[in-house]
Amino acid sequence: MLIRDGIPTAEDLASVLPSPERLAKGPIAIAECFQSIACNPCTKACPQHAITMEPDINALPKIDPDKCVGCRLCVAKCPGLAIFVVDMTHGENTALVTLPYEFLPVPEKGQAVAGLSRSGEKLGEFRVFGVASGGKANLTWMVTLEVPKELAMEVRNIRVEV
Amino acid sequence: MIRDVEVLVIGGGPAGLCAAEAAASAGAHVLLCERDGVPGGQLVKQTHKFFGSERQYAGERGIFIGKKLIDAVTRRENVEILTDATVLGMYEDGVVTVLKDDKHLKLRPKKTIIATGAAEKFLTFPNNDLPGIYGAGAVQTLMNVAGVKPAERVVMVGAGNIGLIVSYQLLQAGVRVVSVVEAAPRIGGFLVHAAKLRRAGVPIRTGWTVKEAYGNGKLEGVVLCELDEKWQQVPGTELDVPCDTLCLAVGLTPLSELCWQAGCHMEFIRELSGHVPVTDENLMTSVEGLYAAGDVSGIEEASSAMVEGRLAGYAAAASLGYDAERSRAEADAARAELRELRSGPLGGKIRAGLEKVAEKRRNAVC
């Protein structure tokens, strides 16, 4: 249970996962943010105004599936590193997962890295599809990984094995 | 010789810097005394991104927020910063003494804002004096300020925000964090911090504690054990964990000695983590013209410390007659921000503590 071991449960996740219909349409952000804390940079990060918080800064973020275009800007901005972008339309059998990353070395495009679950277990070796910088002041990297579709909702971290 | 000062700010952390900036922006002359060689307080080692809203620099990293705050006050001609300057005493006649460059300075401030912050608590267990057992703050300073890799294998005690954040930063520095141990049955820090640590492979054991440490001349390992619901160690659950470093992140307590010296009405408030000065809506203590802002008046997030500093700074400026109308409006805005930051479920403890403070104050006034 999240409050005891830091691992969100299936129930926690069910409350934030987009519908299969929306996932079939293209990339979308998923905020794995399950605790009311006073924090709102994600709402300011979104150029589509797809992320809202009502009634105030202590509410959980709500992502409007119709407005979100999966641009990934929120991924680097979230102070809790809790936002991921999933694109289930990437390939026939593969999906893209974009996750925030703050370790060295930063992987390179095309490199194979270990994909980790929410409990840090290695789920396999996956290819880095792209890497983007959050900027000089932000310093969080956005790493996009190509994973089998069935693991798109499982892979949430990487380990660069050197 | 006694030097007259308009607004004296004691402590150059987030609360002190914001207090200095606020009072100076209203027109007051500010002298800020910082014990360390550089201002910034704990911000100088906080490489993580802050929470809160834009007004508290949410989404920005603590180290960069510190730079911004320092730049803002150093640009002002009416702020003087004394570093390596330790405030030693607050006297009945209003004189404040400072140790600076082996000299004993004497100041007579019109208004004083105490923003001395907090100190780490310690934990008692056998062999807790072995080299290799640190407060988490010291390890964070070694890593993020001195650039020293402080350990190879660490056990972290405490799953509050400091324990979780420092564990993550240890991983970033290439240190193996074997486990985070938390005596309480629940993770106390933000769950997003816990989740990112967990998905990096660090187990978080709630309901566990350190039974003892061992090692020949230096730490070689710890014995962990489970706690029952009455916080008693459960025999037979002992787990031997080899490590070269044990970090203690078991809470902070207000550094309120100067408030005691000044004769402030002090109360022990559990929710605020120790003895705190009883303050009013402007953060003024029971001593006229003496304010307390940030962790010294109760342990909270740095975001709140910055806003409290701003509140005390504007309140002090307004009471000196500087830009009184705007200063009072800014103080009102700061109070509204604090209410918002504290209004969520995690603010419950702080709200309860502050309510106790308000009650103590009402009783004292009556």
Short mmCIF file of C-alpha atoms in Angstrom, two decimals:
data_model
loop_
_atom_site.label_atom_id
_atom_site.label_comp_id
_atom_site.label_asym_id
_atom_site.label_seq_id
_atom_site.Cartn_x
_atom_site.Cartn_y
_atom_site.Cartn_z
CA MET A 1 0.00 0.00 0.00
CA LEU A 2 1.27 3.42 -1.01
CA ILE A 3 1.20 4.94 2.47
CA ARG A 4 3.13 1.96 3.89
CA ASP A 5 5.66 1.11 1.20
CA GLY A 6 5.53 3.79 -1.48
CA ILE A 7 3.95 1.53 -4.13
CA PRO A 8 0.60 2.67 -5.55
CA THR A 9 -2.02 -0.08 -5.61
CA ALA A 10 -4.12 -1.17 -8.59
CA GLU A 11 -6.98 0.80 -7.02
CA ASP A 12 -4.85 3.94 -6.79
CA LEU A 13 -3.90 3.56 -10.45
CA ALA A 14 -7.45 2.85 -11.59
CA SER A 15 -8.41 6.32 -10.38
CA VAL A 16 -5.96 8.06 -12.75
CA LEU A 17 -5.61 5.81 -15.81
CA PRO A 18 -7.22 7.13 -19.01
CA SER A 19 -9.96 5.09 -20.73
CA PRO A 20 -8.95 2.52 -23.38
CA GLU A 21 -10.80 4.65 -25.95
CA ARG A 22 -8.70 7.70 -25.11
CA LEU A 23 -5.47 5.68 -25.07
CA ALA A 24 -6.32 4.43 -28.56
CA LYS A 25 -6.43 8.02 -29.83
CA GLY A 26 -2.85 9.06 -29.03
CA PRO A 27 -0.40 10.12 -26.30
CA ILE A 28 -1.75 11.36 -22.97
CA ALA A 29 -0.32 12.42 -19.62
CA ILE A 30 -1.05 10.39 -16.49
CA ALA A 31 -0.52 12.02 -13.09
CA GLU A 32 0.28 9.33 -10.53
CA CYS A 33 -0.44 11.86 -7.80
CA PHE A 34 -2.57 10.33 -5.04
CA GLN A 35 -2.08 12.62 -2.05
CA SER A 36 -3.48 16.06 -1.40
CA ILE A 37 -0.47 18.33 -1.00
CA ALA A 38 -0.22 22.07 -1.58
CA CYS A 39 1.34 22.01 -5.05
CA ASN A 40 0.27 23.20 -8.50
CA PRO A 41 3.12 23.65 -11.04
CA CYS A 42 1.55 21.05 -13.38
CA THR A 43 -1.46 23.29 -13.93
CA LYS A 44 0.83 26.15 -15.00
CA ALA A 45 3.00 23.90 -17.17
CA CYS A 46 0.21 22.82 -19.52
CA PRO A 47 -0.14 25.02 -22.64
CA GLN A 48 -3.52 23.35 -23.38
CA HIS A 49 -4.85 24.15 -19.89
CA ALA A 50 -5.70 20.46 -19.65
CA ILE A 51 -4.58 20.11 -16.02
CA THR A 52 -6.82 21.66 -13.41
CA MET A 53 -7.07 21.63 -9.65
CA GLU A 54 -10.36 22.38 -7.95
CA PRO A 55 -11.18 23.97 -5.60
CA ASP A 56 -7.61 24.91 -4.69
CA ILE A 57 -3.92 24.05 -4.71
CA ASN A 58 -4.47 21.18 -2.27
CA ALA A 59 -6.67 19.21 -4.65
CA LEU A 60 -5.39 16.38 -6.84
CA PRO A 61 -4.67 17.33 -10.46
CA LYS A 62 -7.32 16.42 -13.05
CA ILE A 63 -6.19 15.84 -16.62
CA ASP A 64 -8.83 16.54 -19.26
CA PRO A 65 -8.45 13.65 -21.76
CA ASP A 66 -9.94 15.77 -24.55
CA LYS A 67 -7.55 18.68 -24.08
CA CYS A 68 -4.31 16.81 -23.32
CA VAL A 69 -2.20 16.22 -26.43
CA GLY A 70 0.60 14.34 -24.66
CA CYS A 71 3.16 17.09 -25.22
CA ARG A 72 5.18 16.02 -22.13
CA LEU A 73 5.86 19.53 -20.78
CA CYS A 74 4.32 18.59 -17.43
CA VAL A 75 6.61 15.57 -17.05
CA ALA A 76 9.69 17.64 -16.24
CA LYS A 77 7.79 20.31 -14.36
CA CYS A 78 6.12 18.14 -11.68
CA PRO A 79 8.22 18.52 -8.48
CA GLY A 80 7.11 15.04 -7.41
CA LEU A 81 8.22 13.38 -10.68
CA ALA A 82 4.77 11.83 -10.74
CA ILE A 83 3.61 12.54 -14.31
CA PHE A 84 4.18 10.14 -17.19
CA VAL A 85 3.08 10.25 -20.82
CA VAL A 86 1.94 7.04 -22.48
CA ASP A 87 1.41 6.63 -26.23
CA MET A 88 -0.36 3.37 -27.05
CA THR A 89 -0.60 4.26 -30.74
CA HIS A 90 3.15 4.10 -31.40
CA GLY A 91 3.40 0.65 -32.98
CA GLU A 92 1.45 -2.50 -33.46
CA ASN A 93 2.96 -4.18 -30.43
CA THR A 94 4.87 -1.36 -28.80
CA ALA A 95 3.99 1.74 -26.84
CA LEU A 96 6.00 4.78 -25.78
CA VAL A 97 6.40 5.74 -22.13
CA THR A 98 7.91 9.10 -21.25
CA LEU A 99 9.23 9.34 -17.70
CA PRO A 100 11.16 11.92 -15.65
CA TYR A 101 14.81 11.06 -14.99
CA GLU A 102 17.37 12.74 -12.72
CA PHE A 103 20.41 10.47 -12.73
CA LEU A 104 23.74 10.37 -14.52
CA PRO A 105 24.62 9.23 -17.07
CA VAL A 106 21.64 10.40 -19.11
CA PRO A 107 20.92 7.66 -21.66
CA GLU A 108 21.21 8.32 -25.36
CA LYS A 109 18.65 7.76 -28.07
CA GLY A 110 18.80 4.19 -29.28
CA GLN A 111 20.53 2.89 -26.15
CA ALA A 112 19.13 -0.16 -24.37
CA VAL A 113 18.34 0.45 -20.69
CA ALA A 114 16.69 -1.53 -17.92
CA GLY A 115 13.01 -0.70 -17.51
CA LEU A 116 11.85 -0.78 -13.88
CA SER A 117 8.46 -1.25 -12.29
CA ARG A 118 6.90 0.93 -9.58
CA SER A 119 8.68 -1.24 -7.03
CA GLY A 120 12.02 -0.99 -8.81
CA GLU A 121 12.02 -4.49 -10.32
CA LYS A 122 13.60 -4.93 -13.71
CA LEU A 123 10.95 -5.70 -16.31
CA GLY A 124 13.32 -6.03 -19.24
CA GLU A 125 15.72 -4.20 -21.54
CA PHE A 126 14.14 -1.52 -23.66
CA ARG A 127 15.30 0.92 -26.29
CA VAL A 128 15.41 4.66 -25.59
CA PHE A 129 13.26 6.30 -28.26
CA GLY A 130 14.14 9.86 -27.31
CA VAL A 131 15.61 12.09 -24.63
CA ALA A 132 14.66 15.71 -23.96
CA SER A 133 16.03 18.15 -21.43
CA GLY A 134 13.76 19.99 -19.03
CA GLY A 135 16.12 22.96 -19.29
CA LYS A 136 19.08 24.40 -17.43
CA ALA A 137 17.14 25.44 -14.36
CA ASN A 138 14.76 22.49 -14.31
CA LEU A 139 17.43 19.81 -14.76
CA THR A 140 14.96 16.94 -15.06
CA TRP A 141 15.30 14.81 -18.20
CA MET A 142 12.35 13.34 -20.06
CA VAL A 143 13.26 9.90 -21.30
CA THR A 144 10.96 8.17 -23.78
CA LEU A 145 11.15 4.41 -23.84
CA GLU A 146 9.77 1.97 -26.39
CA VAL A 147 8.14 -0.90 -24.49
CA PRO A 148 5.81 -3.80 -25.28
CA LYS A 149 2.22 -2.55 -25.07
CA GLU A 150 1.39 -4.81 -22.14
CA LEU A 151 4.13 -3.13 -20.07
CA ALA A 152 3.16 0.47 -20.89
CA MET A 153 1.36 0.84 -17.56
CA GLU A 154 4.09 -0.97 -15.63
CA VAL A 155 7.42 0.59 -16.66
CA ARG A 156 7.94 3.74 -14.59
CA ASN A 157 11.70 4.09 -14.18
CA ILE A 158 14.92 3.15 -15.92
CA ARG A 159 18.38 2.09 -14.86
CA VAL A 160 21.30 2.81 -17.13
CA GLU A 161 23.64 -0.13 -16.65
CA VAL A 162 27.20 0.92 -17.44
CA MET B 1 29.98 51.34 21.00
CA ILE B 2 26.41 50.31 20.43
CA ARG B 3 25.19 50.41 16.85
CA ASP B 4 21.59 51.40 16.16
CA VAL B 5 19.76 49.15 13.71
CA GLU B 6 16.30 49.55 12.26
CA VAL B 7 15.40 45.96 11.48
CA LEU B 8 17.68 43.15 12.62
CA VAL B 9 17.11 39.78 10.97
CA ILE B 10 18.76 36.84 12.71
CA GLY B 11 19.34 33.97 10.30
CA GLY B 12 19.82 34.00 6.52
CA GLY B 13 17.73 30.99 5.53
CA PRO B 14 14.48 31.11 3.55
CA ALA B 15 12.54 32.90 6.31
CA GLY B 16 15.31 35.40 7.12
CA LEU B 17 16.05 36.27 3.49
CA CYS B 18 12.36 36.81 2.72
CA ALA B 19 11.95 38.90 5.88
CA ALA B 20 14.92 41.08 4.90
CA GLU B 21 13.63 41.49 1.35
CA ALA B 22 10.13 42.42 2.50
CA ALA B 23 11.22 44.94 5.12
CA ALA B 24 13.78 46.49 2.77
CA SER B 25 11.32 46.72 -0.12
CA ALA B 26 9.11 48.83 2.13
CA GLY B 27 12.05 51.15 2.81
CA ALA B 28 13.42 49.95 6.14
CA HIS B 29 17.15 49.55 6.74
CA VAL B 30 17.94 45.92 7.46
CA LEU B 31 20.92 44.21 9.03
CA LEU B 32 20.93 40.44 8.51
CA CYS B 33 23.21 38.28 10.67
CA GLU B 34 24.07 34.82 9.34
CA ARG B 35 26.08 32.36 11.41
CA ASP B 36 27.42 30.52 8.36
CA GLY B 37 29.94 31.83 5.83
CA VAL B 38 27.23 32.22 3.19
CA PRO B 39 23.55 33.08 3.44
CA GLY B 40 20.91 30.67 2.17
CA GLY B 41 20.40 28.36 5.13
CA GLN B 42 19.33 24.87 4.12
CA LEU B 43 18.43 26.06 0.61
CA VAL B 44 22.10 25.82 -0.41
CA LYS B 45 21.89 22.02 -0.37
CA GLN B 46 18.31 21.46 -1.47
CA THR B 47 18.78 20.22 -5.01
CA HIS B 48 15.18 19.01 -5.31
CA LYS B 49 12.27 20.93 -6.80
CA PHE B 50 9.96 22.72 -4.40
CA PHE B 51 6.24 22.21 -4.00
CA GLY B 52 3.63 24.88 -3.31
CA SER B 53 2.58 27.56 -5.79
CA GLU B 54 4.37 30.07 -8.01
CA ARG B 55 4.56 32.60 -5.20
CA GLN B 56 6.74 30.15 -3.26
CA TYR B 57 8.79 29.28 -6.38
CA ALA B 58 7.11 25.88 -6.86
CA GLY B 59 8.77 23.68 -9.47
CA GLU B 60 12.12 25.40 -8.94
CA ARG B 61 15.04 23.77 -7.18
CA GLY B 62 15.91 24.92 -3.66
CA ILE B 63 19.48 25.82 -4.62
CA PHE B 64 18.22 28.19 -7.32
CA ILE B 65 15.54 29.67 -5.06
CA GLY B 66 18.30 30.42 -2.54
CA LYS B 67 20.31 32.20 -5.23
CA LYS B 68 17.27 34.27 -6.24
CA LEU B 69 16.55 35.31 -2.66
CA ILE B 70 20.19 36.18 -2.00
CA ASP B 71 20.47 38.15 -5.26
CA ALA B 72 17.33 40.10 -4.40
CA VAL B 73 18.58 41.24 -0.98
CA THR B 74 22.17 41.89 -2.05
CA ARG B 75 20.89 44.21 -4.80
CA ARG B 76 19.23 46.39 -2.18
CA GLU B 77 21.30 49.24 -0.80
CA ASN B 78 19.33 49.25 2.43
CA VAL B 79 20.26 45.66 3.34
CA GLU B 80 23.55 44.77 4.97
CA ILE B 81 24.44 41.10 5.36
CA LEU B 82 26.95 40.03 8.00
CA THR B 83 28.14 36.46 7.44
CA ASP B 84 30.10 34.40 9.98
CA ALA B 85 28.15 36.48 12.48
CA THR B 86 26.65 34.56 15.38
CA VAL B 87 24.07 36.29 17.54
CA LEU B 88 24.98 35.43 21.12
CA GLY B 89 22.69 37.31 23.41
CA MET B 90 19.46 39.26 23.68
CA TYR B 91 19.47 41.56 26.71
CA GLU B 92 16.71 43.07 28.79
CA ASP B 93 17.57 46.60 27.65
CA GLY B 94 17.11 45.56 24.01
CA VAL B 95 20.81 45.21 23.22
CA VAL B 96 21.75 42.28 20.99
CA THR B 97 25.32 40.98 20.95
CA VAL B 98 26.99 39.37 17.95
CA LEU B 99 30.28 37.53 17.52
CA LYS B 100 31.88 38.60 14.24
CA ASP B 101 35.56 38.24 13.30
CA ASP B 102 36.49 37.63 16.96
CA LYS B 103 34.82 40.91 17.88
CA HIS B 104 31.87 41.32 20.15
CA LEU B 105 29.44 43.67 18.38
CA LYS B 106 26.62 45.38 20.22
CA LEU B 107 23.44 46.29 18.38
CA ARG B 108 20.32 48.15 19.43
CA PRO B 109 17.60 47.17 16.92
CA LYS B 110 14.21 48.85 16.74
CA LYS B 111 12.68 45.62 15.43
CA THR B 112 14.13 42.13 15.44
CA ILE B 113 13.05 39.13 13.37
CA ILE B 114 14.33 35.82 14.68
CA ALA B 115 14.62 33.30 11.85
CA THR B 116 17.10 30.84 13.31
CA GLY B 117 15.46 27.73 11.91
CA ALA B 118 15.72 24.28 13.42
CA ALA B 119 18.08 21.54 14.56
CA GLU B 120 17.91 17.82 13.88
CA LYS B 121 16.69 15.45 16.55
CA PHE B 122 18.67 12.37 17.52
CA LEU B 123 17.70 8.81 18.33
CA THR B 124 18.81 6.63 21.25
CA PHE B 125 19.94 3.05 20.59
CA PRO B 126 23.03 1.06 21.59
CA ASN B 127 26.26 2.25 19.90
CA ASN B 128 24.64 5.34 18.40
CA ASP B 129 27.98 7.15 18.87
CA LEU B 130 29.86 5.03 16.31
CA PRO B 131 31.56 6.99 13.54
CA GLY B 132 29.39 6.61 10.44
CA ILE B 133 26.17 7.61 12.18
CA TYR B 134 25.07 11.01 10.97
CA GLY B 135 22.16 13.37 10.94
CA ALA B 136 20.73 13.32 7.42
CA GLY B 137 21.42 17.05 7.12
CA ALA B 138 25.17 16.52 7.56
CA VAL B 139 25.22 13.89 4.84
CA GLN B 140 23.27 16.22 2.56
CA THR B 141 25.80 18.99 3.23
CA LEU B 142 28.74 16.69 2.49
CA MET B 143 27.18 15.64 -0.83
CA ASN B 144 25.56 18.76 -2.14
CA VAL B 145 27.72 21.54 -0.69
CA ALA B 146 31.16 19.97 -0.26
CA GLY B 147 30.84 17.57 -3.20
CA VAL B 148 31.97 14.60 -1.14
CA LYS B 149 30.52 11.12 -1.64
CA PRO B 150 29.66 10.46 1.99
CA ALA B 151 29.11 6.71 2.02
CA GLU B 152 28.87 3.48 0.04
CA ARG B 153 25.95 1.71 1.76
CA VAL B 154 23.42 3.69 3.76
CA VAL B 155 20.48 2.87 5.98
CA MET B 156 18.14 5.85 6.37
CA VAL B 157 16.05 6.20 9.51
CA GLY B 158 12.91 8.23 8.94
CA ALA B 159 10.45 8.38 6.04
CA GLY B 160 9.53 12.01 6.49
CA ASN B 161 10.39 14.40 3.67
CA ILE B 162 14.01 14.82 4.78
CA GLY B 163 14.64 11.06 4.97
CA LEU B 164 13.00 10.46 1.59
CA ILE B 165 14.66 13.39 -0.16
CA VAL B 166 18.15 12.76 1.19
CA SER B 167 17.83 9.06 0.29
CA TYR B 168 17.00 10.04 -3.29
CA GLN B 169 19.93 12.47 -3.41
CA LEU B 170 22.23 9.74 -2.07
CA LEU B 171 21.13 7.55 -5.00
CA GLN B 172 21.87 10.45 -7.35
CA ALA B 173 25.37 10.66 -5.86
CA GLY B 174 25.91 6.98 -6.61
CA VAL B 175 25.43 5.72 -3.05
CA ARG B 176 23.52 2.50 -2.38
CA VAL B 177 20.56 3.10 -0.06
CA VAL B 178 19.87 -0.31 1.43
CA SER B 179 16.65 0.59 3.19
CA VAL B 180 14.56 3.39 4.59
CA VAL B 181 13.25 2.55 8.06
CA GLU B 182 10.29 4.33 9.63
CA ALA B 183 9.00 3.59 13.13
CA ALA B 184 5.53 4.96 12.40
CA PRO B 185 3.09 2.68 10.56
CA ARG B 186 2.81 5.24 7.76
CA ILE B 187 5.16 7.18 5.51
CA GLY B 188 5.25 10.73 6.88
CA GLY B 189 6.72 12.53 3.88
CA PHE B 190 5.13 13.24 0.51
CA LEU B 191 4.09 9.98 -1.16
CA VAL B 192 5.48 11.16 -4.50
CA HIS B 193 8.95 11.24 -2.88
CA ALA B 194 8.37 7.74 -1.50
CA ALA B 195 7.16 6.46 -4.89
CA LYS B 196 10.20 7.74 -6.79
CA LEU B 197 12.52 6.17 -4.22
CA ARG B 198 10.62 2.90 -4.34
CA ARG B 199 10.71 2.67 -8.14
CA ALA B 200 14.48 3.18 -7.92
CA GLY B 201 14.50 -0.04 -5.90
CA VAL B 202 14.80 1.24 -2.33
CA PRO B 203 12.60 -0.66 0.15
CA ILE B 204 10.71 1.48 2.66
CA ARG B 205 9.99 -0.37 5.90
CA THR B 206 7.26 1.27 7.96
CA GLY B 207 6.79 -0.04 11.50
CA TRP B 208 10.52 -0.76 11.82
CA THR B 209 13.29 0.75 13.91
CA VAL B 210 17.00 0.46 14.68
CA LYS B 211 17.57 -1.96 17.53
CA GLU B 212 21.32 -1.40 17.67
CA ALA B 213 24.36 -0.46 15.66
CA TYR B 214 27.60 -2.40 15.66
CA GLY B 215 31.14 -2.07 14.42
CA ASN B 216 34.76 -2.10 15.51
CA GLY B 217 35.78 1.55 15.76
CA LYS B 218 33.35 2.51 13.00
CA LEU B 219 29.88 1.53 11.84
CA GLU B 220 29.78 -1.86 10.12
CA GLY B 221 26.08 -2.59 10.29
CA VAL B 222 22.80 -2.19 12.09
CA VAL B 223 20.22 -4.55 13.49
CA LEU B 224 16.71 -3.52 12.49
CA CYS B 225 13.55 -4.86 14.05
CA GLU B 226 9.82 -4.57 13.70
CA LEU B 227 7.61 -2.58 16.07
CA ASP B 228 4.16 -3.60 17.23
CA GLU B 229 1.20 -1.21 17.36
CA LYS B 230 2.36 -0.03 20.81
CA TRP B 231 5.78 0.85 19.34
CA GLN B 232 7.43 -2.05 21.21
CA GLN B 233 10.17 -4.08 19.52
CA VAL B 234 8.94 -7.46 18.34
CA PRO B 235 11.40 -10.22 19.38
CA GLY B 236 12.45 -12.53 16.58
CA THR B 237 12.10 -9.93 13.83
CA GLU B 238 15.73 -8.80 13.98
CA LEU B 239 17.37 -8.18 10.63
CA ASP B 240 21.11 -7.68 10.31
CA VAL B 241 21.93 -5.07 7.66
CA PRO B 242 25.57 -4.39 6.83
CA CYS B 243 26.18 -0.68 6.05
CA ASP B 244 28.93 1.92 6.48
CA THR B 245 26.58 4.81 7.21
CA LEU B 246 23.37 5.30 9.14
CA CYS B 247 21.48 8.54 8.53
CA LEU B 248 19.05 9.86 11.08
CA ALA B 249 16.14 11.87 9.72
CA VAL B 250 13.89 11.64 12.74
CA GLY B 251 12.58 15.16 12.83
CA LEU B 252 13.59 18.71 13.58
CA THR B 253 13.11 20.90 16.60
CA PRO B 254 12.93 24.73 16.67
CA LEU B 255 16.19 26.56 17.49
CA SER B 256 14.44 28.92 19.85
CA GLU B 257 17.20 29.68 22.41
CA LEU B 258 17.30 33.37 21.50
CA CYS B 259 13.54 33.61 22.05
CA TRP B 260 14.04 32.18 25.56
CA GLN B 261 16.84 34.68 26.22
CA ALA B 262 14.73 37.57 25.06
CA GLY B 263 12.07 36.55 27.57
CA CYS B 264 9.39 35.58 25.06
CA HIS B 265 6.34 33.70 26.27
CA MET B 266 7.31 30.14 25.28
CA GLU B 267 5.15 27.05 25.10
CA PHE B 268 5.81 23.40 24.30
CA ILE B 269 3.59 22.55 21.33
CA ARG B 270 3.96 18.94 20.22
CA GLU B 271 2.50 19.58 16.75
CA LEU B 272 5.11 22.29 16.13
CA SER B 273 7.89 19.92 17.30
CA GLY B 274 9.14 21.66 20.42
CA HIS B 275 9.22 24.86 22.43
CA VAL B 276 8.07 27.80 20.35
CA PRO B 277 7.45 31.48 21.03
CA VAL B 278 3.78 32.42 21.26
CA THR B 279 3.18 34.83 18.37
CA ASP B 280 0.33 37.00 17.11
CA GLU B 281 -1.14 37.38 13.62
CA ASN B 282 1.94 39.39 12.59
CA LEU B 283 4.28 36.74 14.03
CA MET B 284 5.25 39.14 16.83
CA THR B 285 6.21 37.40 20.06
CA SER B 286 5.13 38.54 23.52
CA VAL B 287 8.14 40.89 23.47
CA GLU B 288 7.22 44.14 21.71
CA GLY B 289 9.02 44.52 18.38
CA LEU B 290 10.41 40.97 18.39
CA TYR B 291 9.15 38.63 15.65
CA ALA B 292 9.74 34.93 14.96
CA ALA B 293 9.43 33.45 11.45
CA GLY B 294 10.11 30.08 9.86
CA ASP B 295 10.98 26.83 11.63
CA VAL B 296 11.88 28.63 14.88
CA SER B 297 8.16 29.17 15.44
CA GLY B 298 7.20 25.62 14.44
CA ILE B 299 8.57 22.99 12.03
CA GLU B 300 7.03 23.29 8.60
CA GLU B 301 7.89 23.26 4.90
CA ALA B 302 10.39 25.80 3.52
CA SER B 303 7.56 27.22 1.38
CA SER B 304 5.76 28.31 4.54
CA ALA B 305 9.01 29.61 6.06
CA MET B 306 9.46 31.96 3.09
CA VAL B 307 5.93 33.30 3.42
CA GLU B 308 6.27 33.69 7.19
CA GLY B 309 9.48 35.65 6.65
CA ARG B 310 7.68 37.93 4.21
CA LEU B 311 4.82 38.40 6.70
CA ALA B 312 7.14 39.32 9.58
CA GLY B 313 9.21 41.61 7.35
CA TYR B 314 6.22 43.60 6.14
CA ALA B 315 4.69 43.69 9.62
CA ALA B 316 7.93 45.07 11.08
CA ALA B 317 8.20 47.66 8.29
CA ALA B 318 4.58 48.73 8.75
CA SER B 319 5.07 49.17 12.48
CA LEU B 320 8.01 51.48 11.73
CA GLY B 321 5.74 53.46 9.42
CA TYR B 322 7.40 52.38 6.17
CA ASP B 323 4.99 52.27 3.25
CA ALA B 324 2.43 51.32 5.87
CA GLU B 325 -0.57 50.83 3.62
CA ARG B 326 1.16 48.55 1.10
CA SER B 327 3.08 46.74 3.86
CA ARG B 328 -0.15 45.91 5.64
CA ALA B 329 -1.72 44.72 2.38
CA GLU B 330 1.32 42.52 1.70
CA ALA B 331 1.09 41.09 5.21
CA ASP B 332 -2.57 40.26 4.56
CA ALA B 333 -1.62 38.56 1.29
CA ALA B 334 1.04 36.52 3.08
CA ARG B 335 -1.49 35.39 5.70
CA ALA B 336 -3.83 34.27 2.91
CA GLU B 337 -1.01 32.30 1.27
CA LEU B 338 -0.19 30.59 4.55
CA ARG B 339 -3.83 29.66 5.03
CA GLU B 340 -3.87 28.09 1.57
CA LEU B 341 -0.59 26.18 2.08
CA ARG B 342 -1.89 24.81 5.37
CA SER B 343 -5.45 24.08 4.31
CA GLY B 344 -4.94 20.54 2.97
CA PRO B 345 -5.02 17.27 4.91
CA LEU B 346 -1.25 17.38 5.50
CA GLY B 347 -1.62 20.82 7.09
CA GLY B 348 -3.79 19.37 9.87
CA LYS B 349 -0.93 19.02 12.34
CA ILE B 350 0.28 22.57 11.79
CA ARG B 351 -3.25 23.94 12.05
CA ALA B 352 -3.74 22.11 15.35
CA GLY B 353 -0.42 23.43 16.66
CA LEU B 354 -1.15 27.00 15.64
CA GLU B 355 -4.60 26.78 17.24
CA LYS B 356 -2.91 25.78 20.51
CA VAL B 357 -0.55 28.74 20.19
CA ALA B 358 -3.50 31.07 19.64
CA GLU B 359 -5.22 29.64 22.70
CA LYS B 360 -2.11 30.09 24.88
CA ARG B 361 -1.94 33.66 23.67
CA ARG B 362 -5.59 34.37 24.45
CA ASN B 363 -5.12 32.93 27.94
CA ALA B 364 -2.01 35.02 28.50
CA VAL B 365 -3.70 38.22 27.35
CA CYS B 366 -6.72 37.58 29.61
#
